[in-house]
mmCIF file with all atom_site columns, C-alpha atoms in Angstrom:
data_model
loop_
_atom_site.group_PDB
_atom_site.id
_atom_site.type_symbol
_atom_site.label_atom_id
_atom_site.label_alt_id
_atom_site.label_comp_id
_atom_site.label_asym_id
_atom_site.label_entity_id
_atom_site.label_seq_id
_atom_site.pdbx_PDB_ins_code
_atom_site.Cartn_x
_atom_site.Cartn_y
_atom_site.Cartn_z
_atom_site.occupancy
_atom_site.B_iso_or_equiv
_atom_site.pdbx_formal_charge
_atom_site.auth_seq_id
_atom_site.auth_comp_id
_atom_site.auth_asym_id
_atom_site.auth_atom_id
_atom_site.pdbx_PDB_model_num
ATOM 1   C CA . MET A 1 1   ? -50.252 -30.461 23.471 1.00 81.00 ? 1   MET A CA 1
ATOM 2   C CA . LEU A 1 2   ? -49.878 -34.193 22.363 1.00 87.00 ? 2   LEU A CA 1
ATOM 3   C CA . SER A 1 3   ? -46.613 -35.562 21.011 1.00 87.00 ? 3   SER A CA 1
ATOM 4   C CA . LEU A 1 4   ? -46.167 -39.184 19.823 1.00 86.00 ? 4   LEU A CA 1
ATOM 5   C CA . GLY A 1 5   ? -42.429 -39.323 19.408 1.00 83.00 ? 5   GLY A CA 1
ATOM 6   C CA . ARG A 1 6   ? -40.889 -37.281 16.755 1.00 83.00 ? 6   ARG A CA 1
ATOM 7   C CA . SER A 1 7   ? -42.904 -37.513 13.976 1.00 91.00 ? 7   SER A CA 1
ATOM 8   C CA . PHE A 1 8   ? -46.263 -36.467 14.992 1.00 94.00 ? 8   PHE A CA 1
ATOM 9   C CA . SER A 1 9   ? -47.511 -33.881 17.293 1.00 94.00 ? 9   SER A CA 1
ATOM 10  C CA . ILE A 1 10  ? -50.936 -31.574 17.802 1.00 94.00 ? 10  ILE A CA 1
ATOM 11  C CA . TYR A 1 11  ? -51.047 -27.988 19.249 1.00 93.00 ? 11  TYR A CA 1
ATOM 12  C CA . SER A 1 12  ? -54.301 -26.556 20.435 1.00 91.00 ? 12  SER A CA 1
ATOM 13  C CA . SER A 1 13  ? -54.888 -23.398 21.918 1.00 90.00 ? 13  SER A CA 1
ATOM 14  C CA . ILE A 1 14  ? -58.312 -21.944 22.900 1.00 88.00 ? 14  ILE A CA 1
ATOM 15  C CA . GLN A 1 15  ? -59.474 -18.770 24.522 1.00 85.00 ? 15  GLN A CA 1
ATOM 16  C CA . ALA A 1 16  ? -62.956 -17.845 25.941 1.00 83.00 ? 16  ALA A CA 1
ATOM 17  C CA . ASP A 1 17  ? -64.100 -14.274 27.070 1.00 77.00 ? 17  ASP A CA 1
ATOM 18  C CA . GLY A 1 18  ? -66.809 -12.860 29.397 1.00 76.00 ? 18  GLY A CA 1
ATOM 19  C CA . GLY A 1 19  ? -69.212 -10.490 28.080 1.00 69.00 ? 19  GLY A CA 1
ATOM 20  C CA . ARG A 1 20  ? -68.284 -6.929  27.156 1.00 64.00 ? 20  ARG A CA 1
ATOM 21  C CA . THR A 1 21  ? -68.536 -3.791  25.836 1.00 64.00 ? 21  THR A CA 1
ATOM 22  C CA . ALA A 1 22  ? -65.617 -2.902  23.669 1.00 56.00 ? 22  ALA A CA 1
ATOM 23  C CA . PHE A 1 23  ? -64.649 -0.018  21.840 1.00 51.00 ? 23  PHE A CA 1
ATOM 24  C CA . ALA A 1 24  ? -67.038 2.390   19.556 1.00 49.00 ? 24  ALA A CA 1
ATOM 25  C CA . GLY A 1 25  ? -70.028 0.776   21.802 1.00 54.00 ? 25  GLY A CA 1
ATOM 26  C CA . ALA A 1 26  ? -69.621 -2.657  20.138 1.00 54.00 ? 26  ALA A CA 1
ATOM 27  C CA . SER A 1 27  ? -70.521 -5.707  22.915 1.00 60.00 ? 27  SER A CA 1
ATOM 28  C CA . TYR A 1 28  ? -69.593 -9.149  22.705 1.00 60.00 ? 28  TYR A CA 1
ATOM 29  C CA . SER A 1 29  ? -71.250 -11.909 24.576 1.00 68.00 ? 29  SER A CA 1
ATOM 30  C CA . THR A 1 30  ? -69.490 -14.711 26.866 1.00 75.00 ? 30  THR A CA 1
ATOM 31  C CA . GLY A 1 31  ? -68.167 -17.606 24.656 1.00 75.00 ? 31  GLY A CA 1
ATOM 32  C CA . LEU A 1 32  ? -65.492 -18.867 22.451 1.00 78.00 ? 32  LEU A CA 1
ATOM 33  C CA . THR A 1 33  ? -63.374 -16.075 20.838 1.00 77.00 ? 33  THR A CA 1
ATOM 34  C CA . GLN A 1 34  ? -60.266 -17.646 19.392 1.00 82.00 ? 34  GLN A CA 1
ATOM 35  C CA . SER A 1 35  ? -58.608 -20.955 18.978 1.00 87.00 ? 35  SER A CA 1
ATOM 36  C CA . PHE A 1 36  ? -55.715 -22.119 16.844 1.00 88.00 ? 36  PHE A CA 1
ATOM 37  C CA . THR A 1 37  ? -54.745 -26.120 16.303 1.00 92.00 ? 37  THR A CA 1
ATOM 38  C CA . SER A 1 38  ? -51.924 -27.078 14.256 1.00 93.00 ? 38  SER A CA 1
ATOM 39  C CA . VAL A 1 39  ? -51.060 -30.916 13.196 1.00 95.00 ? 39  VAL A CA 1
ATOM 40  C CA . ARG A 1 40  ? -47.734 -31.824 12.418 1.00 95.00 ? 40  ARG A CA 1
ATOM 41  C CA . TYR A 1 41  ? -46.374 -34.939 10.801 1.00 95.00 ? 41  TYR A CA 1
ATOM 42  C CA . GLN A 1 42  ? -42.773 -35.387 9.907  1.00 94.00 ? 42  GLN A CA 1
ATOM 43  C CA . ALA A 1 43  ? -42.669 -38.221 7.023  1.00 93.00 ? 43  ALA A CA 1
ATOM 44  C CA . SER A 1 44  ? -39.033 -38.060 7.205  1.00 92.00 ? 44  SER A CA 1
ATOM 45  C CA . LYS A 1 45  ? -36.072 -36.213 8.334  1.00 89.00 ? 45  LYS A CA 1
ATOM 46  C CA . LEU A 1 46  ? -35.986 -34.322 5.289  1.00 93.00 ? 46  LEU A CA 1
ATOM 47  C CA . LEU A 1 47  ? -39.644 -34.169 4.807  1.00 95.00 ? 47  LEU A CA 1
ATOM 48  C CA . THR A 1 48  ? -42.276 -32.333 6.951  1.00 96.00 ? 48  THR A CA 1
ATOM 49  C CA . PHE A 1 49  ? -46.187 -31.474 6.497  1.00 97.00 ? 49  PHE A CA 1
ATOM 50  C CA . ASN A 1 50  ? -48.172 -29.301 8.885  1.00 95.00 ? 50  ASN A CA 1
ATOM 51  C CA . LEU A 1 51  ? -51.960 -28.174 9.034  1.00 95.00 ? 51  LEU A CA 1
ATOM 52  C CA . ASN A 1 52  ? -53.503 -25.426 10.835 1.00 92.00 ? 52  ASN A CA 1
ATOM 53  C CA . HIS A 1 53  ? -57.078 -24.084 11.556 1.00 91.00 ? 53  HIS A CA 1
ATOM 54  C CA . ASN A 1 54  ? -57.453 -20.626 13.252 1.00 85.00 ? 54  ASN A CA 1
ATOM 55  C CA . TYR A 1 55  ? -60.622 -19.282 14.348 1.00 83.00 ? 55  TYR A CA 1
ATOM 56  C CA . LEU A 1 56  ? -61.385 -15.935 15.413 1.00 78.00 ? 56  LEU A CA 1
ATOM 57  C CA . ARG A 1 57  ? -64.441 -14.595 16.561 1.00 70.00 ? 57  ARG A CA 1
ATOM 58  C CA . ASN A 1 58  ? -63.743 -10.796 17.615 1.00 62.00 ? 58  ASN A CA 1
ATOM 59  C CA . LEU A 1 59  ? -60.889 -8.782  15.950 1.00 53.00 ? 59  LEU A CA 1
ATOM 60  C CA . PRO A 1 60  ? -58.791 -7.605  18.667 1.00 53.00 ? 60  PRO A CA 1
ATOM 61  C CA . THR A 1 61  ? -57.869 -3.953  19.093 1.00 54.00 ? 61  THR A CA 1
ATOM 62  C CA . PHE A 1 62  ? -54.558 -3.131  17.282 1.00 53.00 ? 62  PHE A CA 1
ATOM 63  C CA . ASP A 1 63  ? -52.371 -0.421  15.557 1.00 55.00 ? 63  ASP A CA 1
ATOM 64  C CA . PRO A 1 64  ? -53.173 -0.474  11.795 1.00 54.00 ? 64  PRO A CA 1
ATOM 65  C CA . VAL A 1 65  ? -49.569 0.706   11.106 1.00 53.00 ? 65  VAL A CA 1
ATOM 66  C CA . LEU A 1 66  ? -48.710 -3.111  12.455 1.00 53.00 ? 66  LEU A CA 1
ATOM 67  C CA . ILE A 1 67  ? -50.409 -4.602  9.246  1.00 52.00 ? 67  ILE A CA 1
ATOM 68  C CA . SER A 1 68  ? -47.594 -3.572  7.085  1.00 50.00 ? 68  SER A CA 1
ATOM 69  C CA . THR A 1 69  ? -45.052 -5.672  9.059  1.00 49.00 ? 69  THR A CA 1
ATOM 70  C CA . GLY A 1 70  ? -46.478 -9.067  9.217  1.00 48.00 ? 70  GLY A CA 1
ATOM 71  C CA . LEU A 1 71  ? -46.872 -9.486  12.990 1.00 47.00 ? 71  LEU A CA 1
ATOM 72  C CA . LEU A 1 72  ? -50.655 -9.647  12.721 1.00 51.00 ? 72  LEU A CA 1
ATOM 73  C CA . ASP A 1 73  ? -50.760 -12.449 10.255 1.00 48.00 ? 73  ASP A CA 1
ATOM 74  C CA . GLN A 1 74  ? -51.681 -15.043 12.979 1.00 44.00 ? 74  GLN A CA 1
ATOM 75  C CA . TYR A 1 75  ? -54.822 -12.659 14.176 1.00 46.00 ? 75  TYR A CA 1
ATOM 76  C CA . LEU A 1 76  ? -56.394 -11.604 10.923 1.00 52.00 ? 76  LEU A CA 1
ATOM 77  C CA . PHE A 1 77  ? -56.136 -15.340 9.442  1.00 56.00 ? 77  PHE A CA 1
ATOM 78  C CA . GLN A 1 78  ? -59.181 -17.164 9.620  1.00 74.00 ? 78  GLN A CA 1
ATOM 79  C CA . GLY A 1 79  ? -59.422 -20.567 8.297  1.00 85.00 ? 79  GLY A CA 1
ATOM 80  C CA . LEU A 1 80  ? -57.766 -23.233 7.291  1.00 89.00 ? 80  LEU A CA 1
ATOM 81  C CA . SER A 1 81  ? -53.907 -23.736 6.025  1.00 91.00 ? 81  SER A CA 1
ATOM 82  C CA . GLY A 1 82  ? -51.384 -26.445 5.085  1.00 94.00 ? 82  GLY A CA 1
ATOM 83  C CA . GLY A 1 83  ? -47.629 -26.536 4.418  1.00 95.00 ? 83  GLY A CA 1
ATOM 84  C CA . VAL A 1 84  ? -44.475 -28.526 3.577  1.00 96.00 ? 84  VAL A CA 1
ATOM 85  C CA . ARG A 1 85  ? -40.998 -28.223 4.602  1.00 96.00 ? 85  ARG A CA 1
ATOM 86  C CA . LEU A 1 86  ? -38.439 -30.039 2.662  1.00 96.00 ? 86  LEU A CA 1
ATOM 87  C CA . GLU A 1 87  ? -34.798 -29.907 4.035  1.00 95.00 ? 87  GLU A CA 1
ATOM 88  C CA . PHE A 1 88  ? -31.761 -30.653 1.755  1.00 94.00 ? 88  PHE A CA 1
ATOM 89  C CA . PRO A 1 89  ? -28.071 -30.810 2.644  1.00 90.00 ? 89  PRO A CA 1
ATOM 90  C CA . TYR A 1 90  ? -25.991 -27.976 3.892  1.00 88.00 ? 90  TYR A CA 1
ATOM 91  C CA . ARG A 1 91  ? -28.550 -26.556 6.012  1.00 91.00 ? 91  ARG A CA 1
ATOM 92  C CA . VAL A 1 92  ? -30.615 -25.441 3.273  1.00 95.00 ? 92  VAL A CA 1
ATOM 93  C CA . ALA A 1 93  ? -34.525 -25.749 3.804  1.00 96.00 ? 93  ALA A CA 1
ATOM 94  C CA . LEU A 1 94  ? -37.467 -24.912 1.241  1.00 96.00 ? 94  LEU A CA 1
ATOM 95  C CA . SER A 1 95  ? -41.100 -24.421 2.498  1.00 96.00 ? 95  SER A CA 1
ATOM 96  C CA . THR A 1 96  ? -44.515 -23.456 1.342  1.00 95.00 ? 96  THR A CA 1
ATOM 97  C CA . ASP A 1 97  ? -47.981 -22.497 3.184  1.00 93.00 ? 97  ASP A CA 1
ATOM 98  C CA . ILE A 1 98  ? -51.495 -22.265 1.352  1.00 92.00 ? 98  ILE A CA 1
ATOM 99  C CA . GLY A 1 99  ? -54.429 -21.102 3.157  1.00 89.00 ? 99  GLY A CA 1
ATOM 100 C CA . ARG A 1 100 ? -58.153 -20.177 2.463  1.00 86.00 ? 100 ARG A CA 1
ATOM 101 C CA . SER A 1 101 ? -59.676 -17.735 4.945  1.00 81.00 ? 101 SER A CA 1
ATOM 102 C CA . LYS A 1 102 ? -63.280 -16.015 5.140  1.00 73.00 ? 102 LYS A CA 1
ATOM 103 C CA . SER A 1 103 ? -64.903 -14.040 7.718  1.00 67.00 ? 103 SER A CA 1
ATOM 104 C CA . SER A 1 104 ? -68.827 -12.666 7.958  1.00 61.00 ? 104 SER A CA 1
ATOM 105 C CA . THR A 1 105 ? -67.969 -9.707  6.477  1.00 59.00 ? 105 THR A CA 1
ATOM 106 C CA . ASP A 1 106 ? -66.127 -11.090 3.427  1.00 64.00 ? 106 ASP A CA 1
ATOM 107 C CA . LYS A 1 107 ? -68.138 -11.251 0.150  1.00 69.00 ? 107 LYS A CA 1
ATOM 108 C CA . SER A 1 108 ? -65.521 -14.084 -0.885 1.00 70.00 ? 108 SER A CA 1
ATOM 109 C CA . THR A 1 109 ? -63.060 -16.448 0.217  1.00 76.00 ? 109 THR A CA 1
ATOM 110 C CA . SER A 1 110 ? -59.687 -15.141 0.635  1.00 79.00 ? 110 SER A CA 1
ATOM 111 C CA . TRP A 1 111 ? -56.220 -16.863 -0.452 1.00 83.00 ? 111 TRP A CA 1
ATOM 112 C CA . ASN A 1 112 ? -52.997 -16.878 0.965  1.00 86.00 ? 112 ASN A CA 1
ATOM 113 C CA . GLN A 1 113 ? -49.814 -18.670 -0.038 1.00 90.00 ? 113 GLN A CA 1
ATOM 114 C CA . MET A 1 114 ? -46.050 -17.935 1.143  1.00 92.00 ? 114 MET A CA 1
ATOM 115 C CA . TYR A 1 115 ? -42.976 -19.346 -0.028 1.00 95.00 ? 115 TYR A CA 1
ATOM 116 C CA . GLY A 1 116 ? -39.805 -19.320 1.599  1.00 95.00 ? 116 GLY A CA 1
ATOM 117 C CA . LEU A 1 117 ? -36.159 -20.451 1.373  1.00 96.00 ? 117 LEU A CA 1
ATOM 118 C CA . ASN A 1 118 ? -34.034 -21.048 4.656  1.00 94.00 ? 118 ASN A CA 1
ATOM 119 C CA . VAL A 1 119 ? -30.127 -21.005 4.695  1.00 94.00 ? 119 VAL A CA 1
ATOM 120 C CA . GLY A 1 120 ? -29.233 -22.328 8.103  1.00 89.00 ? 120 GLY A CA 1
ATOM 121 C CA . GLN A 1 121 ? -25.328 -21.112 7.587  1.00 88.00 ? 121 GLN A CA 1
ATOM 122 C CA . ILE A 1 122 ? -23.904 -19.303 4.410  1.00 88.00 ? 122 ILE A CA 1
ATOM 123 C CA . GLY A 1 123 ? -20.393 -20.612 3.985  1.00 84.00 ? 123 GLY A CA 1
ATOM 124 C CA . LYS A 1 124 ? -18.228 -20.047 7.160  1.00 85.00 ? 124 LYS A CA 1
ATOM 125 C CA . THR A 1 125 ? -19.399 -16.576 7.937  1.00 87.00 ? 125 THR A CA 1
ATOM 126 C CA . GLY A 1 126 ? -21.998 -18.035 10.540 1.00 86.00 ? 126 GLY A CA 1
ATOM 127 C CA . LEU A 1 127 ? -24.835 -15.989 9.116  1.00 90.00 ? 127 LEU A CA 1
ATOM 128 C CA . GLN A 1 128 ? -28.306 -17.395 8.478  1.00 92.00 ? 128 GLN A CA 1
ATOM 129 C CA . LEU A 1 129 ? -30.553 -16.351 5.917  1.00 93.00 ? 129 LEU A CA 1
ATOM 130 C CA . ASP A 1 130 ? -34.630 -16.391 5.545  1.00 93.00 ? 130 ASP A CA 1
ATOM 131 C CA . LEU A 1 131 ? -36.113 -15.521 2.553  1.00 93.00 ? 131 LEU A CA 1
ATOM 132 C CA . ARG A 1 132 ? -39.764 -15.252 2.231  1.00 93.00 ? 132 ARG A CA 1
ATOM 133 C CA . TYR A 1 133 ? -42.537 -14.097 -0.426 1.00 93.00 ? 133 TYR A CA 1
ATOM 134 C CA . THR A 1 134 ? -46.302 -13.962 0.481  1.00 90.00 ? 134 THR A CA 1
ATOM 135 C CA . LYS A 1 135 ? -49.224 -13.432 -2.156 1.00 89.00 ? 135 LYS A CA 1
ATOM 136 C CA . PHE A 1 136 ? -52.465 -12.626 -1.086 1.00 82.00 ? 136 PHE A CA 1
ATOM 137 C CA . ASN A 1 137 ? -55.947 -12.270 -2.827 1.00 80.00 ? 137 ASN A CA 1
ATOM 138 C CA . SER A 1 138 ? -59.012 -10.995 -1.051 1.00 70.00 ? 138 SER A CA 1
ATOM 139 C CA . SER A 1 139 ? -62.480 -9.189  -1.187 1.00 66.00 ? 139 SER A CA 1
ATOM 140 C CA . PHE A 1 140 ? -60.763 -5.897  -0.396 1.00 64.00 ? 140 PHE A CA 1
ATOM 141 C CA . GLY A 1 141 ? -57.560 -6.293  -2.718 1.00 71.00 ? 141 GLY A CA 1
ATOM 142 C CA . GLN A 1 142 ? -54.508 -8.487  -3.488 1.00 79.00 ? 142 GLN A CA 1
ATOM 143 C CA . GLY A 1 143 ? -50.771 -7.944  -3.292 1.00 83.00 ? 143 GLY A CA 1
ATOM 144 C CA . THR A 1 144 ? -47.835 -9.241  -2.315 1.00 87.00 ? 144 THR A CA 1
ATOM 145 C CA . TYR A 1 145 ? -44.993 -9.071  0.438  1.00 85.00 ? 145 TYR A CA 1
ATOM 146 C CA . GLU A 1 146 ? -41.241 -10.063 0.146  1.00 88.00 ? 146 GLU A CA 1
ATOM 147 C CA . PHE A 1 147 ? -39.207 -10.212 3.510  1.00 87.00 ? 147 PHE A CA 1
ATOM 148 C CA . VAL A 1 148 ? -35.450 -11.132 4.007  1.00 88.00 ? 148 VAL A CA 1
ATOM 149 C CA . SER A 1 149 ? -33.764 -11.468 7.468  1.00 89.00 ? 149 SER A CA 1
ATOM 150 C CA . VAL A 1 150 ? -30.049 -12.005 7.950  1.00 89.00 ? 150 VAL A CA 1
ATOM 151 C CA . SER A 1 151 ? -28.766 -12.924 11.296 1.00 88.00 ? 151 SER A CA 1
ATOM 152 C CA . ARG A 1 152 ? -25.750 -14.198 13.177 1.00 87.00 ? 152 ARG A CA 1
ATOM 153 C CA . SER A 1 153 ? -24.457 -15.387 16.576 1.00 83.00 ? 153 SER A CA 1
ATOM 154 C CA . LEU A 1 154 ? -21.428 -13.432 17.655 1.00 79.00 ? 154 LEU A CA 1
ATOM 155 C CA . SER A 1 155 ? -21.393 -15.297 20.837 1.00 74.00 ? 155 SER A CA 1
ATOM 156 C CA . ASP A 1 156 ? -23.324 -17.513 23.027 1.00 73.00 ? 156 ASP A CA 1
ATOM 157 C CA . ARG A 1 157 ? -24.868 -14.646 24.836 1.00 73.00 ? 157 ARG A CA 1
ATOM 158 C CA . LEU A 1 158 ? -25.228 -11.925 21.751 1.00 77.00 ? 158 LEU A CA 1
ATOM 159 C CA . HIS A 1 159 ? -27.276 -12.366 18.895 1.00 78.00 ? 159 HIS A CA 1
ATOM 160 C CA . VAL A 1 160 ? -28.015 -10.136 15.996 1.00 83.00 ? 160 VAL A CA 1
ATOM 161 C CA . GLN A 1 161 ? -30.808 -10.010 13.398 1.00 83.00 ? 161 GLN A CA 1
ATOM 162 C CA . LEU A 1 162 ? -31.242 -7.691  10.558 1.00 84.00 ? 162 LEU A CA 1
ATOM 163 C CA . GLN A 1 163 ? -34.732 -7.573  8.750  1.00 84.00 ? 163 GLN A CA 1
ATOM 164 C CA . GLY A 1 164 ? -36.018 -6.002  5.560  1.00 84.00 ? 164 GLY A CA 1
ATOM 165 C CA . GLY A 1 165 ? -39.446 -6.448  3.180  1.00 84.00 ? 165 GLY A CA 1
ATOM 166 C CA . THR A 1 166 ? -41.401 -4.887  0.696  1.00 84.00 ? 166 THR A CA 1
ATOM 167 C CA . GLN A 1 167 ? -45.250 -4.965  0.469  1.00 81.00 ? 167 GLN A CA 1
ATOM 168 C CA . HIS A 1 168 ? -47.504 -4.573  -2.190 1.00 80.00 ? 168 HIS A CA 1
ATOM 169 C CA . LEU A 1 169 ? -51.088 -3.768  -2.095 1.00 76.00 ? 169 LEU A CA 1
ATOM 170 C CA . ASN A 1 170 ? -53.882 -3.041  -4.870 1.00 77.00 ? 170 ASN A CA 1
ATOM 171 C CA . SER A 1 171 ? -57.117 -2.775  -3.104 1.00 68.00 ? 171 SER A CA 1
ATOM 172 C CA . SER A 1 172 ? -60.558 -2.768  -4.898 1.00 61.00 ? 172 SER A CA 1
ATOM 173 C CA . LEU A 1 173 ? -61.103 0.765   -3.182 1.00 55.00 ? 173 LEU A CA 1
ATOM 174 C CA . LYS A 1 174 ? -58.421 2.052   -5.861 1.00 52.00 ? 174 LYS A CA 1
ATOM 175 C CA . LEU A 1 175 ? -55.817 2.326   -3.698 1.00 50.00 ? 175 LEU A CA 1
ATOM 176 C CA . GLU A 1 176 ? -52.342 1.018   -4.543 1.00 50.00 ? 176 GLU A CA 1
ATOM 177 C CA . LEU A 1 177 ? -49.701 1.136   -1.562 1.00 51.00 ? 177 LEU A CA 1
ATOM 178 C CA . LYS A 1 178 ? -46.103 0.220   -1.557 1.00 53.00 ? 178 LYS A CA 1
ATOM 179 C CA . PHE A 1 179 ? -44.234 -0.272  2.106  1.00 55.00 ? 179 PHE A CA 1
ATOM 180 C CA . LYS A 1 180 ? -40.740 -0.690  3.040  1.00 56.00 ? 180 LYS A CA 1
ATOM 181 C CA . ILE A 1 181 ? -39.907 -2.422  6.329  1.00 56.00 ? 181 ILE A CA 1
ATOM 182 C CA . ARG A 1 182 ? -36.408 -2.450  8.137  1.00 58.00 ? 182 ARG A CA 1
ATOM 183 C CA . ASP A 1 183 ? -35.932 -3.879  11.151 1.00 58.00 ? 183 ASP A CA 1
ATOM 184 C CA . ARG A 1 184 ? -32.846 -4.467  13.423 1.00 61.00 ? 184 ARG A CA 1
ATOM 185 C CA . ASN A 1 185 ? -32.846 -6.935  16.379 1.00 62.00 ? 185 ASN A CA 1
ATOM 186 C CA . ARG A 1 186 ? -30.443 -7.491  19.161 1.00 60.00 ? 186 ARG A CA 1
ATOM 187 C CA . GLY A 1 187 ? -30.147 -9.650  21.910 1.00 61.00 ? 187 GLY A CA 1
ATOM 188 C CA . LEU A 1 188 ? -27.746 -9.980  24.689 1.00 60.00 ? 188 LEU A CA 1
ATOM 189 C CA . ALA A 1 189 ? -27.939 -12.545 27.306 1.00 65.00 ? 189 ALA A CA 1
ATOM 190 C CA . ILE A 1 190 ? -26.189 -11.262 30.661 1.00 65.00 ? 190 ILE A CA 1
ATOM 191 C CA . GLY A 1 191 ? -26.009 -14.172 33.155 1.00 64.00 ? 191 GLY A CA 1
ATOM 192 C CA . PRO A 1 192 ? -28.143 -17.205 33.308 1.00 66.00 ? 192 PRO A CA 1
ATOM 193 C CA . ARG A 1 193 ? -31.438 -15.455 34.183 1.00 66.00 ? 193 ARG A CA 1
ATOM 194 C CA . TYR A 1 194 ? -31.212 -12.337 32.514 1.00 66.00 ? 194 TYR A CA 1
ATOM 195 C CA . PHE A 1 195 ? -31.367 -10.596 28.705 1.00 62.00 ? 195 PHE A CA 1
ATOM 196 C CA . PHE A 1 196 ? -31.174 -7.336  27.159 1.00 64.00 ? 196 PHE A CA 1
ATOM 197 C CA . GLU A 1 197 ? -33.073 -6.824  23.471 1.00 67.00 ? 197 GLU A CA 1
ATOM 198 C CA . GLY A 1 198 ? -33.260 -4.006  21.207 1.00 68.00 ? 198 GLY A CA 1
ATOM 199 C CA . LEU A 1 199 ? -35.400 -3.547  18.460 1.00 64.00 ? 199 LEU A CA 1
ATOM 200 C CA . TYR A 1 200 ? -35.348 -0.609  15.610 1.00 63.00 ? 200 TYR A CA 1
ATOM 201 C CA . THR A 1 201 ? -37.768 -0.327  12.889 1.00 67.00 ? 201 THR A CA 1
ATOM 202 C CA . TRP A 1 202 ? -38.152 1.828   9.959  1.00 66.00 ? 202 TRP A CA 1
ATOM 203 C CA . ASN A 1 203 ? -41.355 1.835   7.739  1.00 63.00 ? 203 ASN A CA 1
ATOM 204 C CA . THR A 1 204 ? -41.690 4.243   4.894  1.00 66.00 ? 204 THR A CA 1
ATOM 205 C CA . GLY A 1 205 ? -44.948 4.431   2.462  1.00 62.00 ? 205 GLY A CA 1
ATOM 206 C CA . PRO A 1 206 ? -47.681 6.407   1.846  1.00 60.00 ? 206 PRO A CA 1
ATOM 207 C CA . PRO A 1 207 ? -49.300 8.675   4.559  1.00 54.00 ? 207 PRO A CA 1
#
């Protein structure tokens, strides 16, 4: 990571793996397997730009159920994306990220759009609100993903967060899917060195 003051920073992560035989008899040669590079420029206290590039040679092994949660976005996205974040008074911020990706098996380029609204504090309640809307269009289908998160620190050691989302997928394979995701996350610090965290997830959708 390279940082020049508070206005400009570059972060890069690179991973190289040795040759191996993976699941289903697939074999991979030694070399660069994945990299992530992010460039961030803060033009002012209110305006921030970012540019990201992600390269992934081999898809990792994962549970397909996790796709609907959005937790695999960083690993499944290959390509270039850019975004803008604009800060407003009263700890309100708007952000957007637009990216284009393509893998060797895709017939066309995929476009991804994300729009977000973040409220650092809702009135005097101490609640924090995070809203996100994602739209994607790829060779296998297109769809949207809506996400909402509400969190609050009850004390210096206890933090509670509630998350929920809905995903719609219209696939070229004649599939139309709709998923609903609900998460509950609680974190409790126990002394200066230990903490306890619990997470509950409930997914509903077609079998």
